[in-house]
Short mmCIF file of C-alpha atoms and ligand atoms in Angstrom, two decimals:
data_model
loop_
_atom_site.label_atom_id
_atom_site.label_comp_id
_atom_site.label_asym_id
_atom_site.label_seq_id
_atom_site.Cartn_x
_atom_site.Cartn_y
_atom_site.Cartn_z
CA UNK A 93 -3.24 -19.90 -1.40
CA UNK A 94 -2.85 -16.45 -2.55
CA UNK A 95 -0.12 -14.46 -1.17
CA UNK A 96 -0.47 -11.20 -0.45
CA UNK A 97 2.65 -8.87 0.65
CA UNK A 98 2.31 -5.32 2.55
CA UNK A 99 5.23 -3.10 2.45
CA UNK A 100 5.22 -0.03 4.16
CA UNK A 101 7.06 2.39 6.11
CA UNK A 102 5.78 4.81 8.98
CA UNK A 103 7.92 7.10 10.96
CA UNK A 104 5.73 7.82 13.86
CA UNK A 105 3.06 4.85 13.63
CA UNK A 106 0.18 6.37 11.93
CA UNK A 107 0.93 4.87 8.60
CA UNK A 108 1.56 1.39 10.88
CA UNK A 109 -1.78 1.73 11.78
CA UNK A 110 -3.32 1.96 7.88
CA UNK A 111 -0.53 -0.94 6.97
CA UNK A 112 -2.20 -3.10 9.82
CA UNK A 113 -5.76 -2.22 8.96
CA UNK A 114 -5.43 -3.08 5.02
CA UNK A 115 -3.60 -6.53 6.87
CA UNK A 116 -7.33 -6.87 8.39
CA UNK A 117 -9.25 -6.74 5.24
CA UNK A 118 -6.67 -9.02 3.37
CA UNK A 119 -7.23 -11.62 5.86
CA UNK A 120 -10.83 -10.90 6.29
CA UNK A 121 -10.71 -12.81 2.75
CA UNK A 122 -10.30 -16.83 2.32
CA UNK A 123 -7.56 -18.95 1.34
CA UNK A 124 -5.12 -15.98 1.42
CA UNK A 125 -1.97 -15.48 3.25
CA UNK A 126 -0.42 -11.75 4.13
CA UNK A 127 2.76 -10.69 5.25
CA UNK A 128 3.37 -7.55 6.67
CA UNK A 129 6.87 -6.03 6.11
CA UNK A 130 8.71 -3.17 7.14
CA UNK A 131 10.85 -1.30 4.49
CA UNK A 132 13.78 -1.41 7.44
CA UNK A 133 13.21 -5.30 7.71
CA UNK A 134 13.07 -5.77 3.28
CA UNK A 135 16.60 -7.06 3.24
CA UNK A 136 15.14 -10.29 4.80
CA UNK A 137 12.05 -10.10 2.50
CA UNK A 138 13.10 -10.13 -0.75
CA UNK A 139 12.18 -13.58 -1.76
CA UNK A 140 8.86 -13.16 -0.02
CA UNK A 141 8.04 -10.09 -2.08
CA UNK A 142 9.27 -12.19 -5.14
CA UNK A 143 6.90 -15.33 -4.20
CA UNK A 144 3.72 -13.19 -3.42
CA UNK A 145 0.76 -12.88 -5.57
CA UNK A 146 -0.02 -8.90 -4.85
CA UNK A 147 2.18 -6.30 -2.87
CA UNK A 148 0.83 -3.07 -1.04
CA UNK A 149 2.53 -0.67 -1.14
CA UNK A 150 2.63 2.04 1.64
CA UNK A 151 4.20 4.94 2.60
CA UNK A 152 3.39 8.58 4.40
CA UNK A 153 3.31 10.99 2.35
CA UNK A 154 6.50 13.59 3.43
CA UNK A 155 7.66 16.81 1.82
CA UNK A 156 4.57 15.76 -0.78
CA UNK A 157 6.14 12.61 -1.90
CA UNK A 158 6.86 8.81 -0.60
CA UNK A 159 8.93 9.49 2.60
CA UNK A 160 12.82 8.69 2.14
CA UNK A 161 12.95 5.11 3.68
CA UNK A 162 10.15 4.19 1.23
CA UNK A 163 12.00 5.80 -1.53
CA UNK A 164 14.84 3.68 -0.56
CA UNK A 165 13.57 0.71 -0.98
CA UNK A 166 12.09 1.51 -4.43
CA UNK A 167 15.49 2.36 -5.67
CA UNK A 168 16.76 -0.93 -3.82
CA UNK A 169 14.26 -2.65 -6.04
CA UNK A 170 15.82 -2.04 -9.44
CA UNK A 171 17.65 -5.43 -9.05
CA UNK A 172 13.94 -7.21 -9.23
CA UNK A 173 13.23 -4.39 -12.09
CA UNK A 174 16.04 -6.22 -14.26
CA UNK A 175 14.52 -9.49 -13.56
CA UNK A 176 11.74 -8.39 -14.28
CA UNK A 177 10.64 -10.53 -10.83
CA UNK A 178 7.75 -8.49 -10.01
CA UNK A 179 5.88 -8.60 -13.77
CA UNK A 180 2.49 -9.22 -13.78
CA UNK A 181 1.87 -9.47 -10.08
CA UNK A 182 -1.35 -7.22 -8.48
CA UNK A 183 -0.01 -4.14 -6.89
CA UNK A 184 -1.65 -1.48 -5.37
CA UNK A 185 -0.89 1.36 -2.91
CA UNK A 186 -1.84 3.90 0.51
CA UNK A 187 -0.75 6.49 1.87
CA UNK A 188 -1.37 8.77 5.14
CA UNK A 189 -0.60 12.62 5.81
CA UNK A 190 -1.45 15.38 7.77
CA UNK A 191 -3.37 17.50 6.00
CA UNK A 192 -6.61 16.30 4.36
CA UNK A 193 -4.96 16.90 0.83
CA UNK A 194 -1.38 17.23 1.77
CA UNK A 195 -0.55 16.77 -1.81
CA UNK A 196 -1.26 12.81 -1.16
CA UNK A 197 -2.35 12.25 -5.20
CA UNK A 198 1.22 12.80 -5.39
CA UNK A 199 2.45 9.69 -3.51
CA UNK A 200 0.03 7.65 -5.11
CA UNK A 201 1.09 8.50 -8.42
CA UNK A 202 4.58 8.09 -7.44
CA UNK A 203 3.65 4.38 -6.13
CA UNK A 204 1.56 3.80 -9.36
CA UNK A 205 4.06 4.67 -11.42
CA UNK A 206 6.85 2.77 -9.48
CA UNK A 207 4.62 -0.01 -9.64
CA UNK A 208 4.26 0.19 -13.68
CA UNK A 209 7.93 0.35 -13.71
CA UNK A 210 7.97 -3.05 -12.85
CA UNK A 211 5.02 -4.29 -14.63
CA UNK A 212 2.96 -4.83 -12.19
CA UNK A 213 -0.98 -4.68 -12.74
CA UNK A 214 -1.95 -1.83 -10.51
CA UNK A 215 -5.95 -2.02 -8.39
CA UNK A 216 -7.17 1.17 -7.17
CA UNK A 217 -9.45 2.06 -4.44
CA UNK A 218 -13.50 1.84 -5.34
CA UNK A 219 -15.32 3.18 -2.29
CA UNK A 220 -17.51 5.96 -3.59
CA UNK A 221 -16.50 9.03 -1.11
CA UNK A 222 -19.03 8.82 2.16
CA UNK A 223 -18.96 12.51 3.55
CA UNK A 224 -16.60 14.17 5.62
CA UNK A 225 -17.57 12.92 8.90
CA UNK A 226 -14.37 11.35 10.80
CA UNK A 227 -15.99 7.86 9.94
CA UNK A 228 -16.93 8.28 6.79
CA UNK A 229 -15.45 5.54 4.05
CA UNK A 230 -13.30 7.55 1.56
CA UNK A 231 -13.79 11.00 2.96
CA UNK A 232 -10.98 11.88 1.45
CA UNK A 233 -12.49 10.73 -1.71
CA UNK A 234 -9.02 9.21 -3.03
CA UNK A 235 -9.77 6.86 -5.90
CA UNK A 236 -6.14 5.83 -7.04
CA UNK A 237 -5.17 4.35 -3.78
CA UNK A 238 -6.36 4.13 -0.30
CA UNK A 239 -5.50 7.85 1.65
CA UNK A 240 -5.60 8.44 5.05
CA UNK A 241 -5.43 11.85 7.15
CA UNK A 242 -3.91 11.90 11.27
CA UNK A 243 -3.95 14.66 13.45
CA UNK A 244 -0.75 15.85 14.45
CA UNK A 245 -1.92 15.04 18.41
CA UNK A 246 -3.36 11.46 17.04
CA UNK A 247 -1.27 8.41 16.58
CA UNK A 248 -3.70 7.18 14.09
CA UNK A 249 -5.79 7.96 11.35
CA UNK A 250 -9.93 8.56 11.92
CA UNK A 251 -11.99 5.57 12.23
CA UNK A 252 -13.19 5.79 8.67
CA UNK A 253 -9.58 6.17 6.97
CA UNK A 254 -9.18 2.82 8.88
CA UNK A 255 -12.17 1.73 7.45
CA UNK A 256 -11.36 2.45 4.05
CA UNK A 257 -8.04 0.78 4.01
CA UNK A 258 -9.76 -2.34 5.38
CA UNK A 259 -12.29 -2.55 2.57
CA UNK A 260 -9.34 -1.90 0.03
CA UNK A 261 -7.18 -5.00 1.66
CA UNK A 262 -10.17 -6.70 0.54
CA UNK A 263 -10.82 -5.53 -2.67
CA UNK A 264 -6.77 -6.44 -3.43
CA UNK A 265 -7.16 -9.95 -1.90
CA UNK A 266 -10.16 -10.65 -4.13
CA UNK A 267 -8.45 -8.77 -6.85
CA UNK A 268 -5.34 -11.13 -6.46
CA UNK A 269 -7.41 -14.39 -6.25
CA UNK A 270 -9.33 -13.52 -9.60
CA UNK A 271 -6.04 -12.52 -11.25
CA UNK A 272 -4.46 -15.79 -9.84
CA UNK A 273 -6.97 -17.90 -11.08
CA UNK A 274 -7.41 -16.83 -14.31
CA UNK A 275 -3.79 -16.74 -15.21
CA UNK A 276 -2.27 -19.19 -17.65
C1 FMN B 532 9.50 15.10 6.86
C2 FMN B 532 8.12 15.27 7.32
C3 FMN B 532 7.07 15.71 6.04
C4 FMN B 532 6.18 15.78 5.90
N1 FMN B 532 5.62 16.37 4.84
C5 FMN B 532 3.77 16.39 4.50
C6 FMN B 532 3.09 16.72 3.88
O1 FMN B 532 4.05 17.21 2.40
N2 FMN B 532 2.18 16.79 3.62
C7 FMN B 532 1.13 16.71 4.93
O2 FMN B 532 0.12 16.55 5.01
N3 FMN B 532 2.02 16.46 6.03
C8 FMN B 532 3.53 15.81 5.55
N4 FMN B 532 3.45 15.33 6.98
C9 FMN B 532 2.88 14.99 8.13
C10 FMN B 532 3.03 13.40 8.07
O3 FMN B 532 2.43 13.21 6.69
C11 FMN B 532 1.92 12.72 9.54
O4 FMN B 532 2.43 13.27 10.61
C12 FMN B 532 1.64 11.24 8.95
O5 FMN B 532 0.94 10.86 9.95
C13 FMN B 532 3.11 10.36 9.49
O6 FMN B 532 2.57 9.28 9.41
P1 FMN B 532 3.42 8.30 9.91
O7 FMN B 532 3.20 8.40 11.54
O8 FMN B 532 3.64 6.88 9.16
O9 FMN B 532 4.99 8.61 9.96
C14 FMN B 532 5.31 15.44 7.16
C15 FMN B 532 5.97 14.87 8.48
C16 FMN B 532 7.09 14.97 8.13
C17 FMN B 532 7.82 14.27 9.56
#
């Protein structure tokens, strides 16, 4: 059994909807167990993260970067860094923001560097951009990780962004399985 943890922050529920879509994608892959962890609850879940084969990081983009609560989680994880507790785990990341760009790329770069700090192995987003319609896959055109955009009056990202997140979750799950199977 391959185990994957998603650890995420969401101030207003929209990145939470994206995280749940990533979870659905992971759960669509046989023989994979997934855990959805809010950063607010992480103190009770460090052991779950330590035991996971893969960790998916998710944060809204606030002021062109990860949110404050997610950054606090990153800083708190430095105890894991010291022990290299997450070295060689699969890592991936997603973000959601109000604008189409909104400087989301910077958030994904932050997440990828964070994973590299931990010696993790980053898996990107592999769906080609399918156009600009609301139901289009990867309409944001993001390859480093899964990206979503939520309108101010909406409680969640577009259908296409959620479908993209689902495909992304499945990709991470298959990658984690292959990585685990090949471990020596
Ligand atoms: C403090 C703050 C900063 C924000 N900064 C950005 C930003 O830099 N770029 C952007 O496109 N949207 C920005 N937004 C909008 C949020 O990214 C957007 O509302 C998102 O859907 C919130 O996700 P959440 O519901 O998971 O918190 C900001 C929102 C807040 C509250």
